[in-house]
PDB file of C-alpha atoms and ligand atoms in Angstrom:
ATOM      1  CA  UNK A   1       0.000   0.000   0.000  1.00  0.00           C
ATOM      2  CA  UNK A   2       2.824   2.430   0.938  1.00  0.00           C
ATOM      3  CA  UNK A   3       4.589   1.726  -2.371  1.00  0.00           C
ATOM      4  CA  UNK A   4       1.429   2.312  -4.394  1.00  0.00           C
ATOM      5  CA  UNK A   5       0.658   5.577  -2.612  1.00  0.00           C
ATOM      6  CA  UNK A   6       4.152   6.940  -3.233  1.00  0.00           C
ATOM      7  CA  UNK A   7       4.429   5.685  -6.840  1.00  0.00           C
ATOM      8  CA  UNK A   8       5.718   8.611  -8.979  1.00  0.00           C
ATOM      9  CA  UNK A   9       3.354   7.497 -11.803  1.00  0.00           C
ATOM     10  CA  UNK A  10       0.481   8.592  -9.540  1.00  0.00           C
ATOM     11  CA  UNK A  11       1.204  12.235 -10.380  1.00  0.00           C
ATOM     12  CA  UNK A  12      -0.269  11.803 -13.889  1.00  0.00           C
ATOM     13  CA  UNK A  13      -3.805  11.454 -12.519  1.00  0.00           C
ATOM     14  CA  UNK A  14      -3.439  12.766  -8.957  1.00  0.00           C
ATOM     15  CA  UNK A  15      -1.914  16.104 -10.067  1.00  0.00           C
ATOM     16  CA  UNK A  16      -0.563  16.823  -6.565  1.00  0.00           C
ATOM     17  CA  UNK A  17       0.949  20.204  -7.399  1.00  0.00           C
ATOM     18  CA  UNK A  18      -2.284  21.469  -8.935  1.00  0.00           C
ATOM     19  CA  UNK A  19      -4.261  20.106  -5.994  1.00  0.00           C
ATOM     20  CA  UNK A  20      -2.050  21.882  -3.454  1.00  0.00           C
ATOM     21  CA  UNK A  21      -2.165  25.082  -5.515  1.00  0.00           C
ATOM     22  CA  UNK A  22      -5.981  24.870  -5.548  1.00  0.00           C
ATOM     23  CA  UNK A  23      -5.996  24.687  -1.731  1.00  0.00           C
ATOM     24  CA  UNK A  24      -4.739  28.305  -1.642  1.00  0.00           C
ATOM     25  CA  UNK A  25      -2.596  27.784   1.460  1.00  0.00           C
ATOM     26  CA  UNK A  26      -0.585  30.577   3.011  1.00  0.00           C
ATOM     27  CA  UNK A  27       2.731  30.372   4.757  1.00  0.00           C
ATOM     28  CA  UNK A  28       2.373  30.073   8.517  1.00  0.00           C
ATOM     29  CA  UNK A  29      -1.006  28.317   8.382  1.00  0.00           C
ATOM     30  CA  UNK A  30      -1.865  25.297  10.515  1.00  0.00           C
ATOM     31  CA  UNK A  31      -3.501  22.506   8.514  1.00  0.00           C
ATOM     32  CA  UNK A  32      -4.168  18.767   8.761  1.00  0.00           C
ATOM     33  CA  UNK A  33      -4.264  15.740   6.537  1.00  0.00           C
ATOM     34  CA  UNK A  34      -6.697  13.083   7.741  1.00  0.00           C
ATOM     35  CA  UNK A  35      -5.651   9.629   6.544  1.00  0.00           C
ATOM     36  CA  UNK A  36      -2.173  10.847   5.650  1.00  0.00           C
ATOM     37  CA  UNK A  37      -0.709   7.411   4.940  1.00  0.00           C
ATOM     38  CA  UNK A  38       3.040   7.774   4.329  1.00  0.00           C
ATOM     39  CA  UNK A  39       2.599  11.433   3.424  1.00  0.00           C
ATOM     40  CA  UNK A  40       2.257  11.827  -0.357  1.00  0.00           C
ATOM     41  CA  UNK A  41       0.278  15.025   0.287  1.00  0.00           C
ATOM     42  CA  UNK A  42       1.505  15.772   3.811  1.00  0.00           C
ATOM     43  CA  UNK A  43       5.020  16.642   2.660  1.00  0.00           C
ATOM     44  CA  UNK A  44       3.634  18.906  -0.040  1.00  0.00           C
ATOM     45  CA  UNK A  45       1.368  20.641   2.501  1.00  0.00           C
ATOM     46  CA  UNK A  46       4.417  21.104   4.747  1.00  0.00           C
ATOM     47  CA  UNK A  47       6.251  22.876   1.916  1.00  0.00           C
ATOM     48  CA  UNK A  48       3.225  25.072   1.184  1.00  0.00           C
ATOM     49  CA  UNK A  49       2.773  26.345   4.764  1.00  0.00           C
ATOM     50  CA  UNK A  50       6.539  26.685   5.292  1.00  0.00           C
ATOM     51  CA  UNK A  51       8.622  26.398   8.468  1.00  0.00           C
ATOM     52  CA  UNK A  52       6.383  28.826  10.388  1.00  0.00           C
ATOM     53  CA  UNK A  53       3.322  26.689   9.623  1.00  0.00           C
ATOM     54  CA  UNK A  54       2.370  23.217  10.832  1.00  0.00           C
ATOM     55  CA  UNK A  55       0.767  20.095   9.391  1.00  0.00           C
ATOM     56  CA  UNK A  56      -0.954  17.544  11.614  1.00  0.00           C
ATOM     57  CA  UNK A  57      -0.786  14.191   9.811  1.00  0.00           C
ATOM     58  CA  UNK A  58      -3.457  11.850  11.181  1.00  0.00           C
ATOM     59  CA  UNK A  59      -3.638   8.112  10.605  1.00  0.00           C
ATOM     60  CA  UNK A  60      -4.792   5.239  12.876  1.00  0.00           C
ATOM     61  CA  UNK A  61      -2.259   2.808  11.336  1.00  0.00           C
ATOM     62  CA  UNK A  62       1.070   2.874  13.222  1.00  0.00           C
ATOM     63  CA  UNK A  63       2.893   1.423  10.163  1.00  0.00           C
ATOM     64  CA  UNK A  64       1.721   4.355   8.041  1.00  0.00           C
ATOM     65  CA  UNK A  65       3.016   6.853  10.584  1.00  0.00           C
ATOM     66  CA  UNK A  66       6.337   4.955  10.776  1.00  0.00           C
ATOM     67  CA  UNK A  67       6.696   5.285   7.002  1.00  0.00           C
ATOM     68  CA  UNK A  68       5.772   8.968   7.254  1.00  0.00           C
ATOM     69  CA  UNK A  69       8.309   9.600  10.049  1.00  0.00           C
ATOM     70  CA  UNK A  70      11.053   7.943   7.975  1.00  0.00           C
ATOM     71  CA  UNK A  71      10.286  10.290   5.075  1.00  0.00           C
ATOM     72  CA  UNK A  72      10.211  13.333   7.375  1.00  0.00           C
ATOM     73  CA  UNK A  73      13.631  12.355   8.750  1.00  0.00           C
ATOM     74  CA  UNK A  74      15.073  11.668   5.314  1.00  0.00           C
ATOM     75  CA  UNK A  75      13.910  15.058   3.978  1.00  0.00           C
ATOM     76  CA  UNK A  76      14.644  17.009   7.182  1.00  0.00           C
ATOM     77  CA  UNK A  77      11.014  18.162   7.473  1.00  0.00           C
ATOM     78  CA  UNK A  78      10.304  19.649  10.908  1.00  0.00           C
ATOM     79  CA  UNK A  79       6.859  21.188  10.630  1.00  0.00           C
ATOM     80  CA  UNK A  80       4.794  17.980  10.567  1.00  0.00           C
ATOM     81  CA  UNK A  81       3.268  16.436  13.695  1.00  0.00           C
ATOM     82  CA  UNK A  82       2.110  12.829  13.187  1.00  0.00           C
ATOM     83  CA  UNK A  83      -1.022  11.901  15.177  1.00  0.00           C
ATOM     84  CA  UNK A  84      -2.163   8.336  15.792  1.00  0.00           C
ATOM     85  CA  UNK A  85      -5.885   8.983  15.341  1.00  0.00           C
ATOM     86  CA  UNK A  86      -8.803   6.911  16.561  1.00  0.00           C
ATOM     87  CA  UNK A  87     -11.078   5.295  13.969  1.00  0.00           C
ATOM     88  CA  UNK A  88     -13.763   7.922  14.711  1.00  0.00           C
ATOM     89  CA  UNK A  89     -11.682  10.852  15.981  1.00  0.00           C
ATOM     90  CA  UNK A  90      -8.653  12.538  14.389  1.00  0.00           C
ATOM     91  CA  UNK A  91      -7.645  13.918  17.824  1.00  0.00           C
ATOM     92  CA  UNK A  92      -6.724  17.326  16.414  1.00  0.00           C
ATOM     93  CA  UNK A  93      -5.976  20.253  18.725  1.00  0.00           C
ATOM     94  CA  UNK A  94      -9.146  22.285  19.196  1.00  0.00           C
ATOM     95  CA  UNK A  95      -9.715  25.314  16.962  1.00  0.00           C
ATOM     96  CA  UNK A  96      -6.283  25.222  15.309  1.00  0.00           C
ATOM     97  CA  UNK A  97      -6.647  23.933  11.755  1.00  0.00           C
ATOM     98  CA  UNK A  98      -7.610  26.174   8.848  1.00  0.00           C
ATOM     99  CA  UNK A  99      -7.835  23.189   6.514  1.00  0.00           C
ATOM    100  CA  UNK A 100      -8.317  19.451   6.807  1.00  0.00           C
ATOM    101  CA  UNK A 101      -7.427  17.604   3.622  1.00  0.00           C
ATOM    102  CA  UNK A 102      -8.771  14.089   3.061  1.00  0.00           C
ATOM    103  CA  UNK A 103      -7.502  12.266  -0.047  1.00  0.00           C
ATOM    104  CA  UNK A 104      -8.586   8.767  -1.111  1.00  0.00           C
ATOM    105  CA  UNK A 105      -9.223   8.031   2.544  1.00  0.00           C
ATOM    106  CA  UNK A 106     -12.869   8.733   3.459  1.00  0.00           C
ATOM    107  CA  UNK A 107     -13.955   5.434   1.904  1.00  0.00           C
ATOM    108  CA  UNK A 108     -11.525   3.684   4.305  1.00  0.00           C
ATOM    109  CA  UNK A 109     -13.001   5.251   7.450  1.00  0.00           C
ATOM    110  CA  UNK A 110     -14.824   2.726   9.653  1.00  0.00           C
ATOM    111  CA  UNK A 111     -17.314   5.406  10.769  1.00  0.00           C
ATOM    112  CA  UNK A 112     -16.945   8.353   8.408  1.00  0.00           C
ATOM    113  CA  UNK A 113     -19.940  10.349   9.731  1.00  0.00           C
ATOM    114  CA  UNK A 114     -18.661  10.154  13.345  1.00  0.00           C
ATOM    115  CA  UNK A 115     -15.162  11.162  12.310  1.00  0.00           C
ATOM    116  CA  UNK A 116     -16.518  14.116  10.306  1.00  0.00           C
ATOM    117  CA  UNK A 117     -18.552  15.306  13.308  1.00  0.00           C
ATOM    118  CA  UNK A 118     -15.462  15.396  15.522  1.00  0.00           C
ATOM    119  CA  UNK A 119     -13.343  16.866  12.753  1.00  0.00           C
ATOM    120  CA  UNK A 120     -15.837  19.689  12.082  1.00  0.00           C
ATOM    121  CA  UNK A 121     -15.986  20.626  15.776  1.00  0.00           C
ATOM    122  CA  UNK A 122     -12.219  20.701  16.106  1.00  0.00           C
ATOM    123  CA  UNK A 123     -11.537  23.008  13.140  1.00  0.00           C
ATOM    124  CA  UNK A 124     -10.703  26.706  13.311  1.00  0.00           C
ATOM    125  CA  UNK A 125     -14.010  28.652  13.105  1.00  0.00           C
ATOM    126  CA  UNK A 126     -13.186  29.592   9.502  1.00  0.00           C
ATOM    127  CA  UNK A 127     -11.696  26.185   8.757  1.00  0.00           C
ATOM    128  CA  UNK A 128     -12.363  24.221   5.582  1.00  0.00           C
ATOM    129  CA  UNK A 129     -12.483  20.538   4.759  1.00  0.00           C
ATOM    130  CA  UNK A 130     -11.401  19.342   1.327  1.00  0.00           C
ATOM    131  CA  UNK A 131     -12.403  15.810   0.407  1.00  0.00           C
ATOM    132  CA  UNK A 132     -10.931  14.181  -2.678  1.00  0.00           C
ATOM    133  CA  UNK A 133     -12.145  10.673  -3.357  1.00  0.00           C
ATOM    134  CA  UNK A 134     -12.893   8.290  -6.198  1.00  0.00           C
ATOM    135  CA  UNK A 135     -15.723   8.918  -8.631  1.00  0.00           C
ATOM    136  CA  UNK A 136     -18.472   6.316  -8.286  1.00  0.00           C
ATOM    137  CA  UNK A 137     -17.874   4.906 -11.791  1.00  0.00           C
ATOM    138  CA  UNK A 138     -15.312   2.643 -13.446  1.00  0.00           C
ATOM    139  CA  UNK A 139     -11.919   4.352 -13.745  1.00  0.00           C
ATOM    140  CA  UNK A 140      -8.561   2.978 -15.016  1.00  0.00           C
ATOM    141  CA  UNK A 141      -7.127   3.169 -11.485  1.00  0.00           C
ATOM    142  CA  UNK A 142      -8.736   3.056  -8.063  1.00  0.00           C
ATOM    143  CA  UNK A 143     -10.559   0.650  -5.734  1.00  0.00           C
ATOM    144  CA  UNK A 144     -13.471  -1.577  -6.781  1.00  0.00           C
ATOM    145  CA  UNK A 145     -16.737   0.271  -7.325  1.00  0.00           C
ATOM    146  CA  UNK A 146     -18.392  -1.274  -4.268  1.00  0.00           C
ATOM    147  CA  UNK A 147     -15.764   0.266  -1.953  1.00  0.00           C
ATOM    148  CA  UNK A 148     -16.212   3.816  -3.240  1.00  0.00           C
ATOM    149  CA  UNK A 149     -18.308   6.493  -1.553  1.00  0.00           C
ATOM    150  CA  UNK A 150     -20.392   8.603  -3.939  1.00  0.00           C
ATOM    151  CA  UNK A 151     -20.148  12.379  -3.433  1.00  0.00           C
ATOM    152  CA  UNK A 152     -23.844  12.576  -2.480  1.00  0.00           C
ATOM    153  CA  UNK A 153     -23.296  10.047   0.312  1.00  0.00           C
ATOM    154  CA  UNK A 154     -20.272  11.954   1.583  1.00  0.00           C
ATOM    155  CA  UNK A 155     -22.200  15.250   1.437  1.00  0.00           C
ATOM    156  CA  UNK A 156     -25.086  13.848   3.473  1.00  0.00           C
ATOM    157  CA  UNK A 157     -22.654  12.825   6.221  1.00  0.00           C
ATOM    158  CA  UNK A 158     -20.841  16.162   5.979  1.00  0.00           C
ATOM    159  CA  UNK A 159     -24.055  18.162   6.351  1.00  0.00           C
ATOM    160  CA  UNK A 160     -25.107  16.257   9.427  1.00  0.00           C
ATOM    161  CA  UNK A 161     -21.595  16.812  10.816  1.00  0.00           C
ATOM    162  CA  UNK A 162     -22.057  20.607  10.610  1.00  0.00           C
ATOM    163  CA  UNK A 163     -20.271  21.205   7.315  1.00  0.00           C
ATOM    164  CA  UNK A 164     -21.648  22.974   4.275  1.00  0.00           C
ATOM    165  CA  UNK A 165     -20.510  22.734   0.663  1.00  0.00           C
ATOM    166  CA  UNK A 166     -18.615  25.774  -0.647  1.00  0.00           C
ATOM    167  CA  UNK A 167     -17.858  24.354  -4.073  1.00  0.00           C
ATOM    168  CA  UNK A 168     -16.286  21.637  -6.177  1.00  0.00           C
ATOM    169  CA  UNK A 169     -13.186  21.746  -8.375  1.00  0.00           C
ATOM    170  CA  UNK A 170     -13.162  19.966 -11.690  1.00  0.00           C
ATOM    171  CA  UNK A 171      -9.458  19.223 -11.606  1.00  0.00           C
ATOM    172  CA  UNK A 172      -8.947  15.485 -11.473  1.00  0.00           C
ATOM    173  CA  UNK A 173      -9.862  12.862 -14.086  1.00  0.00           C
ATOM    174  CA  UNK A 174     -10.976  10.082 -11.699  1.00  0.00           C
ATOM    175  CA  UNK A 175     -11.880  11.842  -8.468  1.00  0.00           C
ATOM    176  CA  UNK A 176     -14.236  14.462  -7.096  1.00  0.00           C
ATOM    177  CA  UNK A 177     -12.831  17.435  -5.164  1.00  0.00           C
ATOM    178  CA  UNK A 178     -15.239  19.001  -2.665  1.00  0.00           C
ATOM    179  CA  UNK A 179     -14.589  22.083  -0.526  1.00  0.00           C
ATOM    180  CA  UNK A 180     -16.622  22.539   2.666  1.00  0.00           C
ATOM    181  CA  UNK A 181     -16.658  24.879   5.600  1.00  0.00           C
ATOM    182  CA  UNK A 182     -18.050  24.766   9.098  1.00  0.00           C
ATOM    183  CA  UNK A 183     -21.560  26.097   9.508  1.00  0.00           C
ATOM    184  CA  UNK A 184     -21.557  29.027  11.871  1.00  0.00           C
ATOM    185  CA  UNK A 185     -23.091  27.302  14.879  1.00  0.00           C
ATOM    186  CA  UNK A 186     -20.812  24.196  14.847  1.00  0.00           C
ATOM    187  CA  UNK A 187     -18.815  25.216  17.924  1.00  0.00           C
ATOM    188  CA  UNK A 188     -15.425  23.846  18.903  1.00  0.00           C
ATOM    189  CA  UNK A 189     -15.695  21.491  21.865  1.00  0.00           C
TER     190      UNK A 189
HETATM  191  C1  SAM B   1      -5.461   4.974   0.480  1.00  0.00           C
HETATM  192  S1  SAM B   1      -4.681   5.662   1.873  1.00  0.00           S
HETATM  193  C2  SAM B   1      -4.489   7.363   1.359  1.00  0.00           C
HETATM  194  C3  SAM B   1      -3.285   8.005   1.965  1.00  0.00           C
HETATM  195  C4  SAM B   1      -3.009   9.436   1.530  1.00  0.00           C
HETATM  196  N1  SAM B   1      -4.106  10.335   1.851  1.00  0.00           N
HETATM  197  C5  SAM B   1      -2.688   9.534   0.064  1.00  0.00           C
HETATM  198  O1  SAM B   1      -3.434  10.158  -0.674  1.00  0.00           O
HETATM  199  O2  SAM B   1      -1.655   8.970  -0.343  1.00  0.00           O
HETATM  200  C6  SAM B   1      -5.931   5.752   3.107  1.00  0.00           C
HETATM  201  C7  SAM B   1      -5.411   6.029   4.483  1.00  0.00           C
HETATM  202  O3  SAM B   1      -6.511   6.274   5.359  1.00  0.00           O
HETATM  203  C8  SAM B   1      -6.162   5.766   6.611  1.00  0.00           C
HETATM  204  N2  SAM B   1      -7.337   5.605   7.473  1.00  0.00           N
HETATM  205  C9  SAM B   1      -8.192   4.553   7.583  1.00  0.00           C
HETATM  206  N3  SAM B   1      -9.131   4.814   8.525  1.00  0.00           N
HETATM  207  C10 SAM B   1      -8.872   6.046   9.006  1.00  0.00           C
HETATM  208  C11 SAM B   1      -9.480   6.870   9.996  1.00  0.00           C
HETATM  209  N4  SAM B   1     -10.545   6.460  10.682  1.00  0.00           N
HETATM  210  N5  SAM B   1      -8.952   8.088  10.258  1.00  0.00           N
HETATM  211  C12 SAM B   1      -7.867   8.520   9.564  1.00  0.00           C
HETATM  212  N6  SAM B   1      -7.249   7.785   8.603  1.00  0.00           N
HETATM  213  C13 SAM B   1      -7.739   6.567   8.327  1.00  0.00           C
HETATM  214  C14 SAM B   1      -5.467   4.445   6.280  1.00  0.00           C
HETATM  215  O4  SAM B   1      -4.712   3.951   7.375  1.00  0.00           O
HETATM  216  C15 SAM B   1      -4.618   4.873   5.092  1.00  0.00           C
HETATM  217  O5  SAM B   1      -3.350   5.315   5.482  1.00  0.00           O
END
């Protein structure tokens, strides 16, 4: 799994630089990746927010965080904090993160709606969630159709978690890209 996620050929359809550009991050921001795996996007987020910023990289799989830590050491990256999350709670510091990026991971979550509820409450009041996941149709790469989560299903869970859709980016050939923000009354707990 680690090898597949870090495969350089992935860039052709994942377009990581365009994705990170579309996130509009600023230096010094605090952001998170939920389901970071070994850090394909985490390291790019770390570059985008710079040494004065911070990236919380959340994953419940210790082996994934070990692989991430090895890459952080190898590249001398110091602004990433790995977090061993719970299946239904990313355990982020309250009110800190301006963005939570989720890529190809929501369909892995054991209880996505519960995780989204906790994630939404823990975000900065003006925080956003970006969810990128596989289109619910046959694509040349990606998991079997029955394991995918259609955007409508994700959006239903997001709305009941206190998130509202800001927009979608038509950037990726095989995946949807949804941008959400907290609704005003979803308070940090
Ligand atoms: C296919 S990988 C994607 C990794 C990375 N986002 C990327 O794009 O390369 C999915 C990741 O989600 C993680 N995951 C599964 N359940 C999770 C949960 N409840 N909370 C956070 N991450 C989870 C898995 O351990 C795995 O590392």
